[in-house]
Coordinates of C-alpha atoms and ligand atoms in Angstrom, one line a residue:
M351 CA -0.2 -0.1 0.3
D352 CA 1.3 2.8 -1.4
R353 CA 2.1 5.7 2.3
S354 CA 1.4 9.4 2.3
V355 CA 4.5 11.0 1.2
R356 CA 6.4 12.6 4.2
V357 CA 9.6 14.6 3.9
R358 CA 12.1 16.9 6.3
F359 CA 14.4 18.3 6.0
A360 CA 16.4 18.1 8.6
P361 CA 19.6 20.2 9.8
S362 CA 22.3 20.5 12.5
P363 CA 22.3 24.5 13.5
T364 CA 26.3 24.4 13.1
G365 CA 26.5 27.9 11.2
A366 CA 25.0 28.9 8.1
L367 CA 23.8 26.7 5.3
H368 CA 25.8 25.8 2.5
I369 CA 23.6 26.2 -0.6
G370 CA 24.0 22.5 -1.0
G371 CA 21.4 21.7 2.5
V372 CA 19.4 25.2 0.5
R373 CA 19.4 22.3 -2.4
T374 CA 18.6 19.1 -0.2
A375 CA 15.6 21.3 1.3
L376 CA 14.0 22.6 -2.3
Y377 CA 14.0 19.1 -3.4
N378 CA 12.4 18.1 -0.4
Y379 CA 9.4 20.2 -0.7
L380 CA 9.5 20.0 -4.1
F381 CA 9.0 16.2 -4.0
A382 CA 6.7 17.1 -1.0
K383 CA 4.4 19.3 -3.4
K384 CA 4.7 17.4 -6.2
Q385 CA 3.4 14.3 -4.7
G386 CA 0.4 15.8 -2.5
G387 CA 2.5 15.8 1.1
D388 CA 4.3 16.9 4.1
F389 CA 7.1 18.7 4.1
I390 CA 9.1 18.8 7.9
I391 CA 11.7 20.6 9.4
R392 CA 13.0 18.9 11.9
I393 CA 16.6 20.9 13.9
E394 CA 17.9 18.1 14.4
D395 CA 21.2 19.7 17.5
T396 CA 22.0 16.6 19.6
D397 CA 25.8 17.4 19.1
Q398 CA 26.0 20.7 21.9
T399 CA 29.6 20.5 21.2
R400 CA 28.8 22.0 17.2
F401 CA 25.6 24.0 18.7
V402 CA 26.3 27.9 16.9
P403 CA 23.8 30.1 18.0
G404 CA 22.0 32.3 15.7
A405 CA 22.5 29.1 13.2
E406 CA 18.3 27.5 13.2
E407 CA 17.7 31.0 13.1
Y408 CA 19.5 31.6 10.1
I409 CA 18.7 28.7 8.4
I410 CA 14.7 29.5 8.5
E411 CA 14.9 32.8 8.0
S412 CA 16.7 31.8 4.6
L413 CA 14.0 28.8 3.3
K414 CA 11.4 31.7 4.1
W415 CA 13.4 34.4 1.9
L416 CA 13.5 31.1 -1.4
G417 CA 9.7 30.6 -0.5
I418 CA 10.5 27.2 0.3
E419 CA 7.7 26.3 2.8
A420 CA 7.0 23.5 5.5
N421 CA 3.7 22.4 7.1
E422 CA 5.2 21.6 10.3
G423 CA 8.1 22.4 12.4
I424 CA 10.3 24.8 13.8
G425 CA 10.0 28.1 12.5
F426 CA 6.7 27.4 10.9
G427 CA 4.0 26.0 13.4
D428 CA 4.0 22.6 15.4
G429 CA 1.9 20.0 13.6
P430 CA 1.2 16.7 15.4
Y431 CA 4.6 15.5 16.3
A432 CA 6.4 18.0 18.3
P433 CA 8.6 18.8 19.4
Y434 CA 10.8 19.2 16.0
R435 CA 13.6 20.3 17.7
Q436 CA 16.4 17.3 19.2
S437 CA 17.6 19.3 22.3
E438 CA 14.0 19.1 22.5
R439 CA 12.8 15.6 22.1
K440 CA 16.0 14.4 24.1
H441 CA 13.6 12.3 27.0
I442 CA 12.2 10.0 23.8
Y443 CA 15.7 8.8 23.0
K444 CA 16.4 6.5 25.7
E445 CA 13.9 4.0 25.9
Y446 CA 15.3 3.0 22.8
A447 CA 18.8 2.9 22.8
M448 CA 17.3 0.0 26.2
Q449 CA 15.4 -1.4 23.6
L450 CA 18.4 -1.8 21.5
L451 CA 20.6 -3.3 24.6
E452 CA 17.8 -5.6 26.1
A453 CA 17.4 -7.5 22.8
G454 CA 20.9 -7.7 22.2
H455 CA 22.0 -5.2 19.7
A456 CA 23.6 -2.7 21.0
Y457 CA 25.8 -2.8 24.7
Y458 CA 27.8 -0.2 27.1
A459 CA 31.4 0.7 26.3
F460 CA 33.5 2.2 29.3
D461 CA 35.6 3.3 27.4
T462 CA 38.2 6.1 28.5
A463 CA 40.1 9.1 25.4
E464 CA 42.1 7.4 26.1
D465 CA 41.8 3.6 26.3
L466 CA 40.6 4.7 22.5
S467 CA 43.5 6.5 21.3
S468 CA 46.3 3.8 23.4
M469 CA 43.3 1.2 20.4
R470 CA 44.2 3.4 17.6
D471 CA 47.5 3.3 18.5
R472 CA 48.0 -0.3 18.3
L473 CA 46.0 -0.9 15.7
K474 CA 47.9 1.5 13.7
A475 CA 51.3 0.0 14.2
T476 CA 49.6 -3.6 12.6
H477 CA 48.7 -1.8 9.9
A478 CA 45.0 -2.7 10.6
D479 CA 42.0 -0.6 10.4
A480 CA 41.8 1.5 13.4
K481 CA 38.4 1.5 14.4
Y482 CA 35.8 0.0 17.0
D483 CA 34.3 -3.0 15.5
P484 CA 33.2 -6.7 15.9
I485 CA 37.1 -7.7 16.0
T486 CA 38.7 -4.6 18.4
R487 CA 35.0 -4.6 20.4
S488 CA 36.5 -7.5 21.7
S489 CA 39.9 -6.6 24.3
M490 CA 37.8 -2.9 25.2
K491 CA 36.4 -1.9 28.1
N492 CA 32.2 -2.9 27.2
S493 CA 30.1 -5.0 28.6
L494 CA 30.9 -7.6 25.9
T495 CA 33.7 -8.3 28.1
L496 CA 33.0 -6.9 31.0
P497 CA 31.7 -9.7 34.0
E498 CA 28.1 -8.3 34.4
D499 CA 28.1 -7.5 37.3
E500 CA 30.6 -5.2 37.6
V501 CA 29.4 -3.7 34.8
K502 CA 26.2 -3.5 36.8
R503 CA 28.3 -1.8 39.5
R504 CA 30.5 0.8 36.4
L505 CA 26.7 2.3 36.1
E506 CA 25.7 2.5 39.2
S507 CA 28.8 4.3 40.6
G508 CA 28.2 6.9 37.3
E509 CA 31.0 6.8 35.1
H510 CA 30.4 8.0 32.3
Y511 CA 29.7 5.4 29.1
V512 CA 28.6 5.4 25.1
I513 CA 26.3 2.7 23.9
R514 CA 26.9 1.6 20.1
Y515 CA 25.9 -0.3 18.1
K516 CA 26.8 -4.3 17.6
L517 CA 27.6 -4.6 14.5
P518 CA 27.2 -7.8 13.0
L519 CA 30.1 -9.4 11.1
N520 CA 30.6 -9.7 7.4
E521 CA 26.8 -9.4 6.5
E522 CA 26.4 -7.0 3.2
V523 CA 24.0 -4.2 4.2
K524 CA 21.7 -3.7 0.3
L525 CA 19.5 -0.2 0.3
F526 CA 17.9 0.8 -2.3
D527 CA 18.7 4.0 -3.1
E528 CA 16.0 6.3 -5.3
I529 CA 18.8 8.4 -7.1
R530 CA 21.4 5.1 -7.6
G531 CA 20.0 1.8 -7.3
W532 CA 20.8 -0.6 -5.0
V533 CA 23.7 0.1 -2.9
S534 CA 25.2 -2.7 -0.3
F535 CA 27.6 -1.9 1.7
N536 CA 29.6 -4.6 3.7
T537 CA 30.1 -4.5 7.4
N538 CA 33.6 -5.0 7.7
Q539 CA 34.1 -1.7 6.1
M540 CA 31.5 -0.3 9.3
D541 CA 32.1 0.3 12.7
D542 CA 30.4 0.0 16.5
K543 CA 28.7 3.4 16.3
V544 CA 27.8 5.6 19.3
L545 CA 23.6 5.8 19.6
F546 CA 23.8 7.2 23.3
K547 CA 25.9 8.8 25.7
S548 CA 25.3 9.1 29.8
D549 CA 24.9 12.7 29.1
G550 CA 21.2 11.6 28.5
M551 CA 21.7 12.5 24.5
P552 CA 21.6 10.3 22.0
T553 CA 23.8 10.4 18.6
Y554 CA 22.7 12.0 15.1
H555 CA 22.3 8.1 14.0
L556 CA 20.0 7.2 16.6
A557 CA 18.1 10.6 16.8
N558 CA 17.5 10.6 13.0
V559 CA 16.2 7.5 13.0
V560 CA 13.8 6.8 16.4
D561 CA 12.4 10.4 15.0
D562 CA 12.1 9.7 11.0
Y563 CA 10.2 6.9 12.7
L564 CA 8.2 8.0 15.0
M565 CA 7.4 11.3 12.4
N566 CA 6.6 9.2 9.5
I567 CA 8.4 9.8 7.2
S568 CA 8.3 8.6 3.8
H569 CA 11.9 9.2 2.4
V570 CA 14.5 10.2 3.5
I571 CA 16.1 12.7 0.4
R572 CA 19.7 13.9 2.3
G573 CA 22.9 14.4 1.0
E574 CA 25.8 12.4 -0.7
E575 CA 27.9 12.3 2.5
W576 CA 24.8 10.8 4.9
L577 CA 25.5 7.5 2.2
S578 CA 27.5 6.0 4.7
S579 CA 25.5 6.4 7.4
A580 CA 22.2 4.5 6.2
P581 CA 22.9 1.7 6.1
L582 CA 23.5 1.1 9.7
H583 CA 20.5 3.0 9.8
V584 CA 19.3 -0.3 8.0
L585 CA 20.0 -2.8 10.3
L586 CA 18.5 0.8 13.1
Y587 CA 15.2 -0.7 12.0
R588 CA 16.0 -3.9 11.2
S589 CA 17.1 -4.3 15.3
F590 CA 14.0 -2.2 16.0
G591 CA 11.8 -4.4 14.1
W592 CA 10.0 -1.5 12.0
E593 CA 11.8 -2.5 8.4
A594 CA 7.8 -2.3 7.4
E595 CA 7.4 1.1 8.6
M596 CA 11.6 1.9 6.7
P597 CA 11.7 5.6 5.0
K598 CA 12.6 5.8 0.9
F599 CA 16.1 6.5 0.6
A600 CA 17.2 8.7 -2.5
H601 CA 20.8 10.6 -2.1
L602 CA 21.7 14.0 -3.2
P603 CA 23.8 13.8 -5.3
L604 CA 27.7 16.6 -4.7
L605 CA 27.6 20.3 -5.8
L606 CA 30.5 20.8 -7.0
K607 CA 33.5 23.6 -7.3
P608 CA 33.6 25.1 -11.3
E609 CA 36.5 23.5 -12.0
G610 CA 34.9 19.9 -11.0
N611 CA 37.1 18.7 -7.9
G612 CA 36.3 18.6 -4.9
K613 CA 33.2 19.8 -3.1
L614 CA 32.3 22.8 -3.1
S615 CA 33.0 25.5 -0.9
K616 CA 32.9 28.7 0.6
R617 CA 36.7 29.4 -0.4
D618 CA 36.0 28.8 -3.6
G619 CA 33.4 31.3 -3.1
D620 CA 35.7 33.5 -2.0
R621 CA 38.9 32.9 -4.6
L622 CA 36.5 33.4 -7.5
G623 CA 33.8 35.8 -6.6
F624 CA 30.1 34.3 -5.8
P625 CA 28.1 34.0 -2.8
V626 CA 27.8 30.1 -1.7
F627 CA 25.5 31.0 1.4
P628 CA 21.6 31.8 0.4
I629 CA 21.8 35.1 3.0
N630 CA 25.1 36.7 4.5
W631 CA 26.2 34.6 8.8
V632 CA 28.6 36.5 10.2
D633 CA 29.8 34.2 12.8
P634 CA 29.9 34.8 16.2
I635 CA 32.7 34.4 17.4
T636 CA 35.4 35.0 14.8
Q637 CA 32.7 37.7 13.1
E638 CA 33.7 36.8 9.7
V639 CA 30.6 37.8 7.3
S640 CA 30.1 35.3 4.6
T641 CA 28.2 37.0 1.3
G642 CA 24.7 35.9 0.9
Y643 CA 22.4 35.0 -2.7
R644 CA 20.1 37.7 -0.8
E645 CA 22.7 40.7 -0.1
S646 CA 24.8 40.1 -3.7
G647 CA 21.4 40.9 -5.4
Y648 CA 20.6 37.6 -5.6
L649 CA 16.4 37.5 -6.5
P650 CA 15.0 34.8 -4.2
Q651 CA 12.7 32.9 -8.0
A652 CA 16.8 32.8 -9.9
V653 CA 18.2 31.5 -7.3
V654 CA 15.4 28.9 -7.3
N655 CA 15.1 28.5 -10.3
L656 CA 19.4 28.1 -10.3
L657 CA 19.9 25.4 -7.4
A658 CA 17.4 23.3 -9.1
M659 CA 18.9 22.8 -11.8
L660 CA 22.2 21.7 -9.8
G661 CA 21.5 18.1 -10.2
W662 CA 18.1 17.8 -11.6
N663 CA 17.0 18.5 -15.0
P664 CA 13.9 18.8 -16.3
G665 CA 14.9 16.7 -20.0
T666 CA 14.0 19.5 -22.0
D667 CA 15.1 22.3 -23.0
Q668 CA 13.6 24.2 -20.6
E669 CA 15.7 26.9 -18.5
I670 CA 13.5 28.9 -16.8
F671 CA 11.4 27.4 -13.9
S672 CA 8.9 29.1 -11.8
M673 CA 8.4 27.4 -8.2
D674 CA 4.9 26.1 -9.4
E675 CA 6.6 24.6 -12.9
L676 CA 9.4 23.3 -10.3
I677 CA 7.1 21.3 -8.2
E678 CA 4.9 20.0 -11.3
A679 CA 8.0 19.3 -13.0
F680 CA 9.9 17.0 -10.4
T681 CA 11.4 13.9 -10.0
L682 CA 13.6 12.1 -8.6
E683 CA 14.1 10.1 -11.4
R684 CA 15.9 12.5 -13.1
V685 CA 17.8 13.7 -10.2
S686 CA 21.7 12.7 -11.2
K687 CA 23.7 10.6 -9.7
S688 CA 27.2 12.4 -10.2
G689 CA 27.7 15.7 -9.1
A690 CA 26.3 19.1 -10.6
K691 CA 29.4 21.7 -11.0
F692 CA 28.4 24.7 -9.2
D693 CA 28.9 27.4 -12.9
P694 CA 28.8 31.1 -11.0
N695 CA 28.2 33.0 -14.2
K696 CA 24.8 30.3 -15.2
A697 CA 24.0 32.0 -11.5
K698 CA 24.3 35.2 -12.8
W699 CA 22.8 34.2 -15.9
Y700 CA 19.4 33.0 -13.9
N701 CA 19.4 36.3 -11.9
Q702 CA 19.7 37.8 -15.0
Q703 CA 17.0 36.0 -16.7
Y704 CA 15.2 37.1 -13.5
V705 CA 15.4 40.8 -13.4
H706 CA 14.8 41.6 -17.7
K707 CA 11.3 38.4 -16.4
M708 CA 10.4 41.1 -13.7
K709 CA 7.4 43.3 -13.6
D710 CA 7.7 47.2 -14.0
E711 CA 6.0 47.5 -11.1
D712 CA 7.9 44.8 -9.5
F713 CA 11.0 46.5 -9.9
V714 CA 10.0 50.1 -8.8
P715 CA 10.7 49.3 -4.8
F716 CA 14.6 49.3 -6.1
V717 CA 14.9 52.0 -8.0
H718 CA 13.1 53.7 -5.4
K719 CA 16.0 52.6 -3.3
A720 CA 18.6 53.9 -5.2
L721 CA 16.6 57.4 -5.1
V722 CA 16.6 57.4 -1.6
E723 CA 19.6 56.6 -0.9
H724 CA 20.5 59.7 -3.4
G725 CA 18.0 62.1 -1.6
L726 CA 15.7 62.1 -4.9
D727 CA 12.5 60.6 -3.1
H728 CA 10.2 62.5 -4.1
A729 CA 11.4 63.6 -7.2
F730 CA 9.8 61.5 -9.6
D731 CA 6.4 60.8 -10.3
E732 CA 4.9 57.0 -10.6
K733 CA 4.5 57.4 -14.0
Y734 CA 8.0 58.4 -14.4
L735 CA 9.4 55.0 -12.3
L736 CA 7.6 52.6 -14.5
N737 CA 8.8 54.3 -17.8
T738 CA 12.8 53.9 -16.4
C739 CA 12.2 50.6 -15.1
R740 CA 11.3 49.2 -18.2
L741 CA 13.9 50.3 -19.9
I742 CA 16.8 50.1 -17.8
K743 CA 15.6 46.2 -16.0
E744 CA 16.6 45.4 -19.5
K745 CA 19.9 46.1 -19.6
I746 CA 21.3 45.2 -16.0
S747 CA 21.3 41.4 -14.3
F748 CA 21.3 42.6 -10.9
T749 CA 19.0 45.3 -9.9
K750 CA 22.3 47.3 -7.1
E751 CA 23.5 47.9 -11.1
L752 CA 21.0 49.8 -11.6
W753 CA 22.1 53.2 -10.5
D754 CA 25.5 52.5 -12.3
Y755 CA 23.1 51.5 -15.0
G756 CA 20.7 54.4 -15.2
R757 CA 22.0 57.0 -13.1
Y758 CA 21.2 59.1 -16.1
F759 CA 17.4 59.1 -16.1
F760 CA 17.5 60.9 -12.4
I761 CA 20.8 63.0 -12.4
D762 CA 21.8 65.1 -15.4
P763 CA 25.5 64.3 -16.5
E764 CA 28.7 64.5 -15.0
H765 CA 30.9 63.6 -18.0
Y766 CA 30.5 62.7 -21.1
D767 CA 32.3 59.9 -22.6
E768 CA 35.9 61.0 -23.7
M769 CA 36.2 58.3 -26.7
V770 CA 32.9 59.1 -28.2
V771 CA 33.5 63.3 -27.6
K772 CA 37.0 63.2 -29.2
K773 CA 36.3 61.1 -32.1
R774 CA 32.8 63.0 -32.9
W775 CA 33.5 66.7 -30.8
N776 CA 33.8 69.4 -34.2
D777 CA 33.8 72.6 -35.0
N778 CA 30.8 72.1 -36.2
I779 CA 28.8 71.0 -32.5
P780 CA 28.4 73.9 -31.1
A781 CA 25.8 75.7 -34.2
L782 CA 24.2 72.3 -34.5
L783 CA 23.3 71.4 -31.0
K784 CA 22.5 75.1 -30.9
D785 CA 19.8 74.4 -33.4
L786 CA 18.8 71.9 -31.2
I787 CA 17.7 73.4 -28.4
Q788 CA 16.3 76.1 -30.8
N789 CA 14.3 73.5 -32.8
F790 CA 13.4 70.8 -30.0
S791 CA 11.9 74.4 -27.5
S792 CA 9.2 75.2 -29.8
M793 CA 7.9 71.6 -30.4
E794 CA 4.6 71.2 -28.8
T795 CA 4.4 67.7 -28.5
F796 CA 7.5 66.3 -27.3
T797 CA 7.5 62.0 -28.3
Q798 CA 10.0 59.9 -29.9
L799 CA 8.7 60.3 -33.3
S800 CA 8.0 64.5 -34.0
I801 CA 11.8 64.0 -31.7
E802 CA 13.5 61.6 -34.4
T803 CA 12.1 64.5 -37.2
V804 CA 13.4 67.4 -35.7
Y805 CA 16.7 66.3 -35.0
Q806 CA 16.2 65.3 -38.0
E807 CA 16.1 67.9 -40.3
T808 CA 18.1 70.2 -38.0
L809 CA 20.6 67.1 -38.9
N810 CA 20.3 67.9 -42.4
K811 CA 20.2 71.4 -42.7
N812 CA 23.5 71.4 -40.9
G813 CA 24.5 69.2 -43.9
I814 CA 25.5 67.1 -41.1
A815 CA 25.2 63.1 -41.0
G816 CA 23.0 61.1 -38.5
K817 CA 25.3 58.5 -37.9
D818 CA 27.8 60.5 -37.6
F819 CA 26.3 62.5 -34.3
L820 CA 24.1 60.0 -32.9
Q821 CA 26.1 58.8 -30.8
L822 CA 27.5 62.3 -29.4
F823 CA 24.1 62.9 -28.5
R824 CA 23.3 60.3 -26.8
V825 CA 26.2 61.6 -25.2
C826 CA 25.2 65.1 -24.5
L827 CA 21.7 63.3 -23.3
T828 CA 22.9 60.9 -21.2
G829 CA 27.0 61.5 -20.4
V830 CA 27.6 57.1 -21.4
S831 CA 28.1 55.8 -24.4
G832 CA 25.5 53.0 -24.5
G833 CA 21.8 52.5 -24.1
P834 CA 17.9 52.2 -25.1
Q835 CA 17.3 54.0 -28.0
V836 CA 18.5 57.5 -27.5
F837 CA 14.7 59.7 -29.1
E838 CA 13.2 56.8 -26.4
I839 CA 15.1 58.3 -24.1
A840 CA 14.5 62.1 -24.9
E841 CA 10.8 61.9 -25.0
L842 CA 11.2 60.1 -21.3
L843 CA 13.2 63.2 -20.1
G844 CA 10.3 65.6 -21.0
K845 CA 11.6 69.2 -22.9
E846 CA 13.0 70.9 -20.6
K847 CA 15.2 68.4 -19.8
T848 CA 16.1 67.2 -22.5
C849 CA 17.3 70.7 -23.8
K850 CA 18.9 72.0 -20.2
R851 CA 20.9 68.7 -20.9
I852 CA 22.1 70.0 -24.3
Q853 CA 23.0 73.7 -22.9
N854 CA 25.0 71.5 -20.6
A855 CA 27.3 69.6 -22.9
L856 CA 27.5 73.0 -24.7
E857 CA 29.1 74.8 -22.0
K858 CA 30.2 71.6 -19.9
I859 CA 32.1 69.5 -22.9
K860 CA 36.0 71.4 -23.6
I861 CA 38.1 69.1 -25.5
Ligands
LIG351 N1 21.4 16.7 11.1 C1 21.6 16.2 9.6 C2 22.9 17.2 9.0 O1 23.1 17.6 9.6 C3 20.4 15.0 9.0 C4 20.9 14.6 7.6 C5 20.2 13.6 7.9 O2 19.1 14.6 6.7 O3 19.3 11.8 8.1 O4 22.7 17.1 7.8

């Protein structure tokens, strides 16, 4: 029988959330929405030594910014399986550790740090694998080697202990991964992982499996780095007798460096100038700042789209997808097995596409913000702003570029492109500019078409060829050599400003 889809994103609050983690959250979200299931956020904070203040809030804020909304869990409201923070579920796990102990699938171990390191030294000397496992546990201090009454005495005297999983010797553990197919591990390659500690805290493995079971998770979709933990998880489901409830597994491919060798890291971002975090993060200890996509001027829709395409493809040429389109198209079958190379140029391209696609009215707030920064927020009406938005957004990749690119819509040029001036200015120009001012001034309607007509007539009268002068005319109005159609700019600026700018150019351009 098909069970209802429930997936979870289960980050540990150990610092900023890498975009690989964001992608994991996104794929879980897309999968849940596509299947009409639930998406849950669970915070896995059992390792108190790695807890970083602010990290949990950071993760939630990042997901909200991107529109990756959960049905239940931290940051999105409790559901029937609360609490969703493992530190608040501490009381739950001991019972399960005891269950494994009683069934002979786990054991107490009392080894000190020195015991463990001398075991490692001993094993390294003989080139054997230095791990606590079905062979080496027989020479360590645990409830399998110590007499029963001593185990009891140690437990009663409050000695530190851990509960380890008792791996079967030389057993093939097979699991079906929805992306990779059948994967097989031999327990000889694994070790007796710690599941629980005497301070009452479970480790990741126990808490993760118990919670997935208790929260009725149907699919575990997570990064490839957890694939090597999956056989232990399968064994745990077996030992608990929960095989029928075991979720399906899907391990997502790594995000790779642009060069393709190794995992994408913050250092790659710093080196090549792109963010690897969704939003800015300030490390609470070192104060080191990691730049976010949000603060770098990326639009959330673009980030969602570009992350979706890193490791998944729709099987068609379509590259631009809204969230709804992604939900519609997403399947685990189309997630690739091999790592996805991060391409910083493609990331920029995605943002550019979304900036170009933006509605003029959605772009207005960005222009407004720039105007406020330059003390010009009341200088222009809504209609003017809408028109400038239309012309500016087609030419930029990031909203933050709008001032550099389109400042001339709002302030008179202070500089004039030197190359153009040098090439095109000559003794006939001042007279022509004066004529233009005069002829423009007497126009009744000042539209793109009528401006062009009067401009052409004036040029003809002065015996100057259009192609020689057009670029200089643009520089007089805007200061720069490129941009939208120059007569369109003139219409937008209006008659007065156009004439004033020509006058300014006449006075300011010196050869
Ligand atoms: N807490 C783990 C992490 O930080 C979760 C791994 C999993 O999804 O099982 O990624």
